[in-house]
mmCIF file of N, CA, C and O in Angstrom:
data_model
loop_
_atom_site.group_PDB
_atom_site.id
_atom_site.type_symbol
_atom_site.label_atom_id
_atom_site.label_comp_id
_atom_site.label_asym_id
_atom_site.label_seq_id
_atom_site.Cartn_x
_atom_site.Cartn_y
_atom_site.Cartn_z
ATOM 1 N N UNK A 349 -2.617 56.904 -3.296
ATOM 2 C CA UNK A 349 -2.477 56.009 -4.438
ATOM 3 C C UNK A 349 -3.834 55.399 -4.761
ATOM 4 O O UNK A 349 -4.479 54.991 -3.795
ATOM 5 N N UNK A 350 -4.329 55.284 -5.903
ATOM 6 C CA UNK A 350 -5.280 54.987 -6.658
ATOM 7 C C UNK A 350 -4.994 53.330 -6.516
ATOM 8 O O UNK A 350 -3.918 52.745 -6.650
ATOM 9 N N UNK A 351 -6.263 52.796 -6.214
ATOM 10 C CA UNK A 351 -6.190 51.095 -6.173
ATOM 11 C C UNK A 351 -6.487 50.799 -7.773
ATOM 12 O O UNK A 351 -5.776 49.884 -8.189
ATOM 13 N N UNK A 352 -7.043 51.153 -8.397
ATOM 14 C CA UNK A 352 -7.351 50.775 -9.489
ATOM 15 C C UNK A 352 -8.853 49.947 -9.372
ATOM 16 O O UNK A 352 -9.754 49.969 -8.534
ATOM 17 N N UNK A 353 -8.606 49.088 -10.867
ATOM 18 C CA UNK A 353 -9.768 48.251 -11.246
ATOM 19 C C UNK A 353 -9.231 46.906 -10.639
ATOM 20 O O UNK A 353 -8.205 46.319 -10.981
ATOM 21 N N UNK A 354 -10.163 46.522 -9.634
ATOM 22 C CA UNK A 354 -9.789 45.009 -9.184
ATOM 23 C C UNK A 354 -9.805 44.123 -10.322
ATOM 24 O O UNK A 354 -10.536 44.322 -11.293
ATOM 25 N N UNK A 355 -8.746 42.820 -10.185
ATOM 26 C CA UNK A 355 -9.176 42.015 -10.950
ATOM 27 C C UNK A 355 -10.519 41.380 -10.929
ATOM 28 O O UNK A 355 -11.116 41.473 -9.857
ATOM 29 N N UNK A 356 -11.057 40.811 -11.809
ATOM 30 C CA UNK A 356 -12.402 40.240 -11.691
ATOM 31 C C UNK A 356 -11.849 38.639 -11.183
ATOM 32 O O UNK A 356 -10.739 38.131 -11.340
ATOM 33 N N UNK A 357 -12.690 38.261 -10.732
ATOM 34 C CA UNK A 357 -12.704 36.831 -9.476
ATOM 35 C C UNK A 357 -13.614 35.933 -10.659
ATOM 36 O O UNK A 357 -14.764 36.260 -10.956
ATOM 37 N N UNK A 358 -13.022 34.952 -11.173
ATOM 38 C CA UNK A 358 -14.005 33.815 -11.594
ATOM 39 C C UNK A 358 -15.019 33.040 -10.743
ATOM 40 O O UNK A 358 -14.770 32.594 -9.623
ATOM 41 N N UNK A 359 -16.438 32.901 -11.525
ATOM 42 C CA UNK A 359 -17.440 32.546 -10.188
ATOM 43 C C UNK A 359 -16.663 31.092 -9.825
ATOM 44 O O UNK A 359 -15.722 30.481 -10.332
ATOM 45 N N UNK A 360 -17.590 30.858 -8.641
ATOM 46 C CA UNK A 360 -17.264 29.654 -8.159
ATOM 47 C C UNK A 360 -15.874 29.599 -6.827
ATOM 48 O O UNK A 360 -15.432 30.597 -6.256
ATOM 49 N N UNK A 361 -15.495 28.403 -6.635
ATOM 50 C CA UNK A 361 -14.162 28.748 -5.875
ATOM 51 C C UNK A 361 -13.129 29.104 -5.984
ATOM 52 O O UNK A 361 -12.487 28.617 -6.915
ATOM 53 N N UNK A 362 -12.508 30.053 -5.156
ATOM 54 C CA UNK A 362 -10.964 30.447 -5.317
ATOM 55 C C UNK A 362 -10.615 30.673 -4.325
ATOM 56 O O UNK A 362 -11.244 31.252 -3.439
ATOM 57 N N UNK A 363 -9.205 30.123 -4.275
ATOM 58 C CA UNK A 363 -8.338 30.226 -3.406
ATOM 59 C C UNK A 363 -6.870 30.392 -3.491
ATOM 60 O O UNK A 363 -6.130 29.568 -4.028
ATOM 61 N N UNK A 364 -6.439 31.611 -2.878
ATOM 62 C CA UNK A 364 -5.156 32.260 -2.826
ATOM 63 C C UNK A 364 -4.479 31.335 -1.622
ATOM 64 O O UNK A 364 -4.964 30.779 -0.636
ATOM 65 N N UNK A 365 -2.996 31.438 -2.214
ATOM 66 C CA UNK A 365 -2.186 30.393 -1.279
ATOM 67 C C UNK A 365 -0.837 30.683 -1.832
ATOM 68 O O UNK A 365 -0.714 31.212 -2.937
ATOM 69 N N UNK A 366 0.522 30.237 -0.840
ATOM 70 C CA UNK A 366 1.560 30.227 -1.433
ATOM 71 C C UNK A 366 2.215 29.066 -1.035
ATOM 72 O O UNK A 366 1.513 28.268 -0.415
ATOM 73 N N UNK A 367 3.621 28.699 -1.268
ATOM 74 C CA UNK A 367 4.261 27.436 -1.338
ATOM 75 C C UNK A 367 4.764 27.477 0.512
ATOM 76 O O UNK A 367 4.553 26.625 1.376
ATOM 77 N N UNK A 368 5.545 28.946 0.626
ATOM 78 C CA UNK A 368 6.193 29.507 2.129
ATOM 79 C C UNK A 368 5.064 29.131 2.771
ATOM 80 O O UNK A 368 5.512 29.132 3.917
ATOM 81 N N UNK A 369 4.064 28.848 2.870
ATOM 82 C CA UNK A 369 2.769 28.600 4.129
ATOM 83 C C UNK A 369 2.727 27.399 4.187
ATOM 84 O O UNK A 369 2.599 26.690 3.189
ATOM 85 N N UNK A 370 2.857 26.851 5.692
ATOM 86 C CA UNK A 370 2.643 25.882 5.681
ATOM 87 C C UNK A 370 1.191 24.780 5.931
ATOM 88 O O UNK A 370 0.941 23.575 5.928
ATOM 89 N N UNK A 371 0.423 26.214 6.155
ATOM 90 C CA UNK A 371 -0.768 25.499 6.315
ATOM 91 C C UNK A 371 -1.762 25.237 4.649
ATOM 92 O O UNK A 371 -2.695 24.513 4.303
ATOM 93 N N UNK A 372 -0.790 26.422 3.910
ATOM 94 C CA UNK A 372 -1.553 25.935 2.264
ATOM 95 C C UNK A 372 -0.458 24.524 1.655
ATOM 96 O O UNK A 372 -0.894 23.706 0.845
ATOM 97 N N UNK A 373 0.793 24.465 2.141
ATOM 98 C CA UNK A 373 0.764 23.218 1.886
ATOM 99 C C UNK A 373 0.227 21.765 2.569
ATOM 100 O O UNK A 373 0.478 20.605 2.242
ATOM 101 N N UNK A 374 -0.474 22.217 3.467
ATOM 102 C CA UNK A 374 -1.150 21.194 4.238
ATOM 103 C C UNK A 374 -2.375 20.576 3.259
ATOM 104 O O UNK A 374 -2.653 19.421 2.935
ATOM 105 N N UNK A 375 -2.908 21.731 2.975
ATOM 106 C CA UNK A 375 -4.463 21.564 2.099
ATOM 107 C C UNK A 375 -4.360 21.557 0.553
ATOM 108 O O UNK A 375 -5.381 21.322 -0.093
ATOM 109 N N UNK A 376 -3.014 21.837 -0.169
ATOM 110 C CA UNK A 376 -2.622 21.464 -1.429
ATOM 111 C C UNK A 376 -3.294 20.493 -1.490
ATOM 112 O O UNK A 376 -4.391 20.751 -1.985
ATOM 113 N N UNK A 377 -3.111 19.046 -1.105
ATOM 114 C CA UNK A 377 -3.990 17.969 -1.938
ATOM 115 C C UNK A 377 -5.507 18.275 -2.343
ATOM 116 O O UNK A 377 -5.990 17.735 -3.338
ATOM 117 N N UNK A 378 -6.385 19.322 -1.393
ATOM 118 C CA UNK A 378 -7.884 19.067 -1.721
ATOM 119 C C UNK A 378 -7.879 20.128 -2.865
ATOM 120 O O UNK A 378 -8.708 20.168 -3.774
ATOM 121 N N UNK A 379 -6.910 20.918 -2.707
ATOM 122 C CA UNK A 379 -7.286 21.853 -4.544
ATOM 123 C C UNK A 379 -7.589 21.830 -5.435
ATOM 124 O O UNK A 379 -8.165 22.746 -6.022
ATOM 125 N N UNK A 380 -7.159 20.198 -6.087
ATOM 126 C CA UNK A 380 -7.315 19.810 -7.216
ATOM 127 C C UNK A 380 -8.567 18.776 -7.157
ATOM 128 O O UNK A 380 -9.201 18.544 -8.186
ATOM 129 N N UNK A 381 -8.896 18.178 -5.954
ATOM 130 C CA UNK A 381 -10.463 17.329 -5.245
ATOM 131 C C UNK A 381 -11.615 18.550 -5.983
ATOM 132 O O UNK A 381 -12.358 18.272 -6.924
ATOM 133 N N UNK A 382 -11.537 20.066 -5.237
ATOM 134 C CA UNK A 382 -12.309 21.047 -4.966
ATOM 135 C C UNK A 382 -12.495 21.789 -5.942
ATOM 136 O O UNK A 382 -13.384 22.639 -5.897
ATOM 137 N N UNK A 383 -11.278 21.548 -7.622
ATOM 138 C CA UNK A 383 -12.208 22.260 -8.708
ATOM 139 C C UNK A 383 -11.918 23.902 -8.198
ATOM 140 O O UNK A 383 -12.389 24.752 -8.953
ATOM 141 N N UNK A 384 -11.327 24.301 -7.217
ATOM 142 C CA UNK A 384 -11.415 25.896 -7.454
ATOM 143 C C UNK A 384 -10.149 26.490 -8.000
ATOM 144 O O UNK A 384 -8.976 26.175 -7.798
ATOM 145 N N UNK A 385 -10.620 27.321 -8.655
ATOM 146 C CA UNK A 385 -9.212 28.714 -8.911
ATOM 147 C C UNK A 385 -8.187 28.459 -8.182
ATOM 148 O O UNK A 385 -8.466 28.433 -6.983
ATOM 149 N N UNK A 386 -7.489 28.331 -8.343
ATOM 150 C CA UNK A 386 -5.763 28.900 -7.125
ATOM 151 C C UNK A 386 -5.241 29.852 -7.835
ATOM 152 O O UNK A 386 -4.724 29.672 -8.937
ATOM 153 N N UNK A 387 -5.334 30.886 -7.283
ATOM 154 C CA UNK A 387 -3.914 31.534 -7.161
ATOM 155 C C UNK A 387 -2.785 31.279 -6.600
ATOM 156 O O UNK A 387 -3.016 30.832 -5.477
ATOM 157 N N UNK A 388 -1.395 31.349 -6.862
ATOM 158 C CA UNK A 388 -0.427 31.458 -6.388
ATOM 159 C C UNK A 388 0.865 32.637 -6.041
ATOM 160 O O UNK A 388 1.647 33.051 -6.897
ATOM 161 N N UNK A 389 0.865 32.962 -4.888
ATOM 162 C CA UNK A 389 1.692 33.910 -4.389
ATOM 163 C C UNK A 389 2.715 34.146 -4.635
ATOM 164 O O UNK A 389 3.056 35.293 -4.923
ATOM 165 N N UNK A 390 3.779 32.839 -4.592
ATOM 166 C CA UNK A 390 5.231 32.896 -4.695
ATOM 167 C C UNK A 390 5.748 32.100 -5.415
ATOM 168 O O UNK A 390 6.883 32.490 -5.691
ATOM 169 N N UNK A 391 5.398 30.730 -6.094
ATOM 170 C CA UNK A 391 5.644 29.827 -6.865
ATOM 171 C C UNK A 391 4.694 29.219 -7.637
ATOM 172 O O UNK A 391 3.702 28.551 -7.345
ATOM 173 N N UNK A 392 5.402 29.735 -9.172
ATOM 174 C CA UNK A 392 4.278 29.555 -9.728
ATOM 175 C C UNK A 392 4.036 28.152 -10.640
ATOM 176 O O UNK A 392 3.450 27.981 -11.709
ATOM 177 N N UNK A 393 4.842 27.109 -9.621
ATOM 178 C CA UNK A 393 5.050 25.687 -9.646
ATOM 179 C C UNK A 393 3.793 25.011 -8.930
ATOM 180 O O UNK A 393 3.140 24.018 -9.253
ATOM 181 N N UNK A 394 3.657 26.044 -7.653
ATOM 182 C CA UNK A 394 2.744 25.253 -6.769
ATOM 183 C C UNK A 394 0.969 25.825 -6.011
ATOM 184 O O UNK A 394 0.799 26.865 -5.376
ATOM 185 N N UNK A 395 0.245 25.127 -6.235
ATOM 186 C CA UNK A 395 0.708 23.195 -5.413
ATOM 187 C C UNK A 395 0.729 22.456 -7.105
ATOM 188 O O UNK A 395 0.223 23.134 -8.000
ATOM 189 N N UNK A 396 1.174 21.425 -7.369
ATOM 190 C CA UNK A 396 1.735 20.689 -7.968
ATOM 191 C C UNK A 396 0.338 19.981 -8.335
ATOM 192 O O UNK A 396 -0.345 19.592 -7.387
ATOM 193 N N UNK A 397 -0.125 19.793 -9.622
ATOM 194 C CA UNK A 397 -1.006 18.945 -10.343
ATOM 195 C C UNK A 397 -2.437 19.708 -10.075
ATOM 196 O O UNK A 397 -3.550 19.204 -10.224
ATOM 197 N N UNK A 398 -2.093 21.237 -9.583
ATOM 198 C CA UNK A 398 -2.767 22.109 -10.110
ATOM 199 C C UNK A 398 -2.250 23.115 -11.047
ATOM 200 O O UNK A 398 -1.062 23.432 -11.089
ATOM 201 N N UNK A 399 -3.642 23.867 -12.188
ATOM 202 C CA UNK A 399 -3.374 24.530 -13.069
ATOM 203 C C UNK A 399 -3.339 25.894 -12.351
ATOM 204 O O UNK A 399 -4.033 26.741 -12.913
ATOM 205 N N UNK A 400 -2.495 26.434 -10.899
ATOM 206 C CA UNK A 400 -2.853 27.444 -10.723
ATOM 207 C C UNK A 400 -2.073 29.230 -11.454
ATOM 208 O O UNK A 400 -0.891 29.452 -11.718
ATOM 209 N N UNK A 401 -2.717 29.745 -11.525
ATOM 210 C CA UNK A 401 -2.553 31.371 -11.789
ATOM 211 C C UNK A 401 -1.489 32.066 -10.996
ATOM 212 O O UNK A 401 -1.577 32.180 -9.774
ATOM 213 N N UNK A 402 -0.189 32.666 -11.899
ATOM 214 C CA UNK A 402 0.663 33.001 -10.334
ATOM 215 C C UNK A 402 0.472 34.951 -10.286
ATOM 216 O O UNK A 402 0.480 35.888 -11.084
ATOM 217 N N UNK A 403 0.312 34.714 -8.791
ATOM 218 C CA UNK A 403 0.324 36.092 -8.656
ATOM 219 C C UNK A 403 1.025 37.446 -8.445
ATOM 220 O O UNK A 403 0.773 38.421 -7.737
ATOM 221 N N UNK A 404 1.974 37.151 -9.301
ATOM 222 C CA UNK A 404 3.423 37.743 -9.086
ATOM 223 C C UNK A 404 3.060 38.861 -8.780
ATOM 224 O O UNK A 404 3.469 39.001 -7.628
ATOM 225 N N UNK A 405 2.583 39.693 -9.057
ATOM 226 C CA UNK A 405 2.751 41.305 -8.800
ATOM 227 C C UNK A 405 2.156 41.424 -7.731
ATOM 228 O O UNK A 405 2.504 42.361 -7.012
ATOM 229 N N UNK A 406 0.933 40.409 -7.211
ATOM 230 C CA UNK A 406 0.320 40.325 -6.110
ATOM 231 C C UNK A 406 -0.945 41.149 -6.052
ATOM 232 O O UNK A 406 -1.608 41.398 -5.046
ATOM 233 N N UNK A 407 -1.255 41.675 -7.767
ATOM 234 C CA UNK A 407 -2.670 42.635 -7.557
ATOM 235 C C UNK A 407 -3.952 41.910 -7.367
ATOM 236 O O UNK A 407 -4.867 42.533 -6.827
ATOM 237 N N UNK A 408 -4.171 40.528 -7.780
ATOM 238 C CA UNK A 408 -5.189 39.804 -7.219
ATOM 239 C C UNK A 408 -5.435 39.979 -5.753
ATOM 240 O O UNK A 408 -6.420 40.660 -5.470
ATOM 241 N N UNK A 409 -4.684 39.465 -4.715
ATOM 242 C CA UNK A 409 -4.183 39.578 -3.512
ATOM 243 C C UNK A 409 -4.398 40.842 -3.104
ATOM 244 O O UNK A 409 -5.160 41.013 -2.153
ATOM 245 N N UNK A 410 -3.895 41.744 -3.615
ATOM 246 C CA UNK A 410 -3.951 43.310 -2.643
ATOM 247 C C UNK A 410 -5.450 43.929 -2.974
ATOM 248 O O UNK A 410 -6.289 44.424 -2.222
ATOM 249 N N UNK A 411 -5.448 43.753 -4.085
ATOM 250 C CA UNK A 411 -7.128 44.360 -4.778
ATOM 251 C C UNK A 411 -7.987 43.732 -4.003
ATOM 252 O O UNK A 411 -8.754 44.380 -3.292
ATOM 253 N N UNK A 412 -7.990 42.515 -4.019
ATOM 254 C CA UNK A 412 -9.168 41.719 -3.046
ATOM 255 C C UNK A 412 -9.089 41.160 -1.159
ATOM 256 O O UNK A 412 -9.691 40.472 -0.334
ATOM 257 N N UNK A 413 -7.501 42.334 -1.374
ATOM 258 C CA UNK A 413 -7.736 42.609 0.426
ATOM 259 C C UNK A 413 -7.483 41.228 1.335
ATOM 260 O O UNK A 413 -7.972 40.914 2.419
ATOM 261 N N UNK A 414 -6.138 40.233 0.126
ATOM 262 C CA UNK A 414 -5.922 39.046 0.846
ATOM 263 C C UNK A 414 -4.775 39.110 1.834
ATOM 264 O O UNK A 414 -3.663 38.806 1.402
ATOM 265 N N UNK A 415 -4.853 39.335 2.639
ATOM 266 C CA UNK A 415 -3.561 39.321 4.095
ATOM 267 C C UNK A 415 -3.144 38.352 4.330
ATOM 268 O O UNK A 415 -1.932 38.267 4.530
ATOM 269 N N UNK A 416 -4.170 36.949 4.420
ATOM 270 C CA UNK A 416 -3.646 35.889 5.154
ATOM 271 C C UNK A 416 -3.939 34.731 4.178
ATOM 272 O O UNK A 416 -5.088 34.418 3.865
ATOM 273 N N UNK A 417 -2.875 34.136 3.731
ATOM 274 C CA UNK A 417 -3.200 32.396 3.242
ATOM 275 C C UNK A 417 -3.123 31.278 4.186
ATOM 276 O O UNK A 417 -2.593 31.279 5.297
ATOM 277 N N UNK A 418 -3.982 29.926 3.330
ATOM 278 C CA UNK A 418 -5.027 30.265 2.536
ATOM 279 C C UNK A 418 -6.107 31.196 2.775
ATOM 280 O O UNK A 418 -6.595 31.430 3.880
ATOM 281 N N UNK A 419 -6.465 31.735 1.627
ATOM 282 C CA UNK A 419 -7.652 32.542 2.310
ATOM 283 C C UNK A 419 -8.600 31.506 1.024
ATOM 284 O O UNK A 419 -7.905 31.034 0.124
ATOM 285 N N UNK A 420 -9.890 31.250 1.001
ATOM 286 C CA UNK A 420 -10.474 30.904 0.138
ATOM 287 C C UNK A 420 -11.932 31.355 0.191
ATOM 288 O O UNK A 420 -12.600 31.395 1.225
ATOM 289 N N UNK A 421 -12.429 31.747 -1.233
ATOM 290 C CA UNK A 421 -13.915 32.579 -1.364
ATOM 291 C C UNK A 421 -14.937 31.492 -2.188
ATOM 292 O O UNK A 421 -14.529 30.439 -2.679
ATOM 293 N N UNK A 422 -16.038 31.859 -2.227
ATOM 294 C CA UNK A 422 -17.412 32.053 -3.019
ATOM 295 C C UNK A 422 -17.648 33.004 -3.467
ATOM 296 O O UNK A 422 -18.159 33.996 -2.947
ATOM 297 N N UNK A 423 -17.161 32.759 -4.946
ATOM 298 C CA UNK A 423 -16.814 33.857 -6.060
ATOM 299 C C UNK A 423 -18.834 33.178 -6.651
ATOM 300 O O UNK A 423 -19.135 31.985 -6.614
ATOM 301 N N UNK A 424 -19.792 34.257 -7.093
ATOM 302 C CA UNK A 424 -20.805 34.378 -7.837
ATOM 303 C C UNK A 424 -20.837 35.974 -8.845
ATOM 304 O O UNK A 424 -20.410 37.048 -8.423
ATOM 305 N N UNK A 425 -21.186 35.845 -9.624
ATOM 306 C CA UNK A 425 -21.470 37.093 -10.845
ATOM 307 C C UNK A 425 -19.998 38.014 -10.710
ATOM 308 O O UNK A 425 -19.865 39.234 -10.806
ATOM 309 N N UNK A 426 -19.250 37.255 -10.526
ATOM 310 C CA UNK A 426 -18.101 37.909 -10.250
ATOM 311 C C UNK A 426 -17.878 39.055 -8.471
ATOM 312 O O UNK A 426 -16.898 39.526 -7.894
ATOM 313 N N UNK A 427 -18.956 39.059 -8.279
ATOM 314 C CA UNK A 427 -18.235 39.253 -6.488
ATOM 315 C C UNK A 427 -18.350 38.023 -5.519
ATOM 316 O O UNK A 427 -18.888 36.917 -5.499
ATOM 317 N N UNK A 428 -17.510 38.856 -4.682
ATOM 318 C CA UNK A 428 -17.108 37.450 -3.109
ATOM 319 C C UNK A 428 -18.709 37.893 -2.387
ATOM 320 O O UNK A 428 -19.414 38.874 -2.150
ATOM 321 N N UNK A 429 -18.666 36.191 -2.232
ATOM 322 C CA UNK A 429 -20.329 36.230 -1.557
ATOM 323 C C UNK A 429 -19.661 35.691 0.036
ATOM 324 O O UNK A 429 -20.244 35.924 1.095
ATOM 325 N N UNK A 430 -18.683 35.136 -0.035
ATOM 326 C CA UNK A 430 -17.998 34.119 1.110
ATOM 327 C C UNK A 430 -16.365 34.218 1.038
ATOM 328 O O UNK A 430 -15.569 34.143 0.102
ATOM 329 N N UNK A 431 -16.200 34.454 2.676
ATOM 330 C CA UNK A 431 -14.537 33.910 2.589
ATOM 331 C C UNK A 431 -14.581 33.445 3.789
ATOM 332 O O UNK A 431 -15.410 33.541 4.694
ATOM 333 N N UNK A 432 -13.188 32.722 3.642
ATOM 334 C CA UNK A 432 -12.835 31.928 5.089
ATOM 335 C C UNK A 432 -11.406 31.862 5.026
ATOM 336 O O UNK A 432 -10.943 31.087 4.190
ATOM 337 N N UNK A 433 -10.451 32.648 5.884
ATOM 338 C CA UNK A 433 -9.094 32.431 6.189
ATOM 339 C C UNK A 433 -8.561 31.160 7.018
ATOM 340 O O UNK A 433 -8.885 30.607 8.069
ATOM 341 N N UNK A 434 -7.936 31.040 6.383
ATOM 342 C CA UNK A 434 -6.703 30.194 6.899
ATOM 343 C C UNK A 434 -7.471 28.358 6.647
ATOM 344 O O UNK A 434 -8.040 27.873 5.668
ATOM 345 N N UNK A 435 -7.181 27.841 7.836
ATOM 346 C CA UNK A 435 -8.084 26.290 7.676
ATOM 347 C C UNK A 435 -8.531 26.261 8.617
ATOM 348 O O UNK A 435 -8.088 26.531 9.733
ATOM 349 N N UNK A 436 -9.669 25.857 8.211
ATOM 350 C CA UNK A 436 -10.825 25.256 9.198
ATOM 351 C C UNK A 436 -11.847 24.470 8.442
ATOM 352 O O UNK A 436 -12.707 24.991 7.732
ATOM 353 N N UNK A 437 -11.718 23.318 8.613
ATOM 354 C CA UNK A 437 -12.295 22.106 8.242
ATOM 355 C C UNK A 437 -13.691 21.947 8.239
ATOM 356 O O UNK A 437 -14.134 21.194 7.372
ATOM 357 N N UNK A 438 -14.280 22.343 8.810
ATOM 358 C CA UNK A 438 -15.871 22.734 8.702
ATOM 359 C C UNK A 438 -15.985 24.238 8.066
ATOM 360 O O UNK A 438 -17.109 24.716 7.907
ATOM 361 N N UNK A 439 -14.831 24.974 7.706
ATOM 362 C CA UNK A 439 -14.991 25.766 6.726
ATOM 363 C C UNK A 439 -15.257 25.819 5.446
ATOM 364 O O UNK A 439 -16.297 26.065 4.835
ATOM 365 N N UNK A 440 -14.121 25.539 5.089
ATOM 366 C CA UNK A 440 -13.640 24.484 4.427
ATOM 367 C C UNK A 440 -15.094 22.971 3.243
ATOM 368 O O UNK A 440 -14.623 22.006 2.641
#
């Protein structure tokens, strides 16, 4: 099977997450602090008093090889310069 054309990644931050995780609802509050992209996995409600993107079909996610939420990048000229799974606070 042909992957196709990845979606393109807006520069700056993004971060994929879903509502079922409990460690992206842990860090929901700094999303909207942090100014980055969200995607959303499974609800495309949440996190709440963000404008996030839902990723229903999940081709953001599979194209850019996301396994584990949160995962969050350093999106520049449109490629990932940086990622960091899950939480870690000096990641972060």
């Amino acid at each position: 099977m042909s992957r196709g054309v990845a979606p393109i990644l807006p520069d700056g931050l993004v971060v994929v997450v879903k509502r079922e995780c409990e460690t992206c609802r842990m860090v929901a509050p700094l999303l909207a602090e942090m100014g980055a992209t969200v995607y959303t996995q499974d609800d495309p409600a949440f996190p709440e008093g963000v404008a996030a993107i839902h990723d229903a079909d999940l081709a953001v996610s599979w194209h850019h090889e996301i396994e584990t939420v949160p995962t969050l990048m350093r999106v520049a000229g449109g490629q990932e310069l940086e990622r960091t799974v899950g939480w870690s606070r000096a990641d972060w």
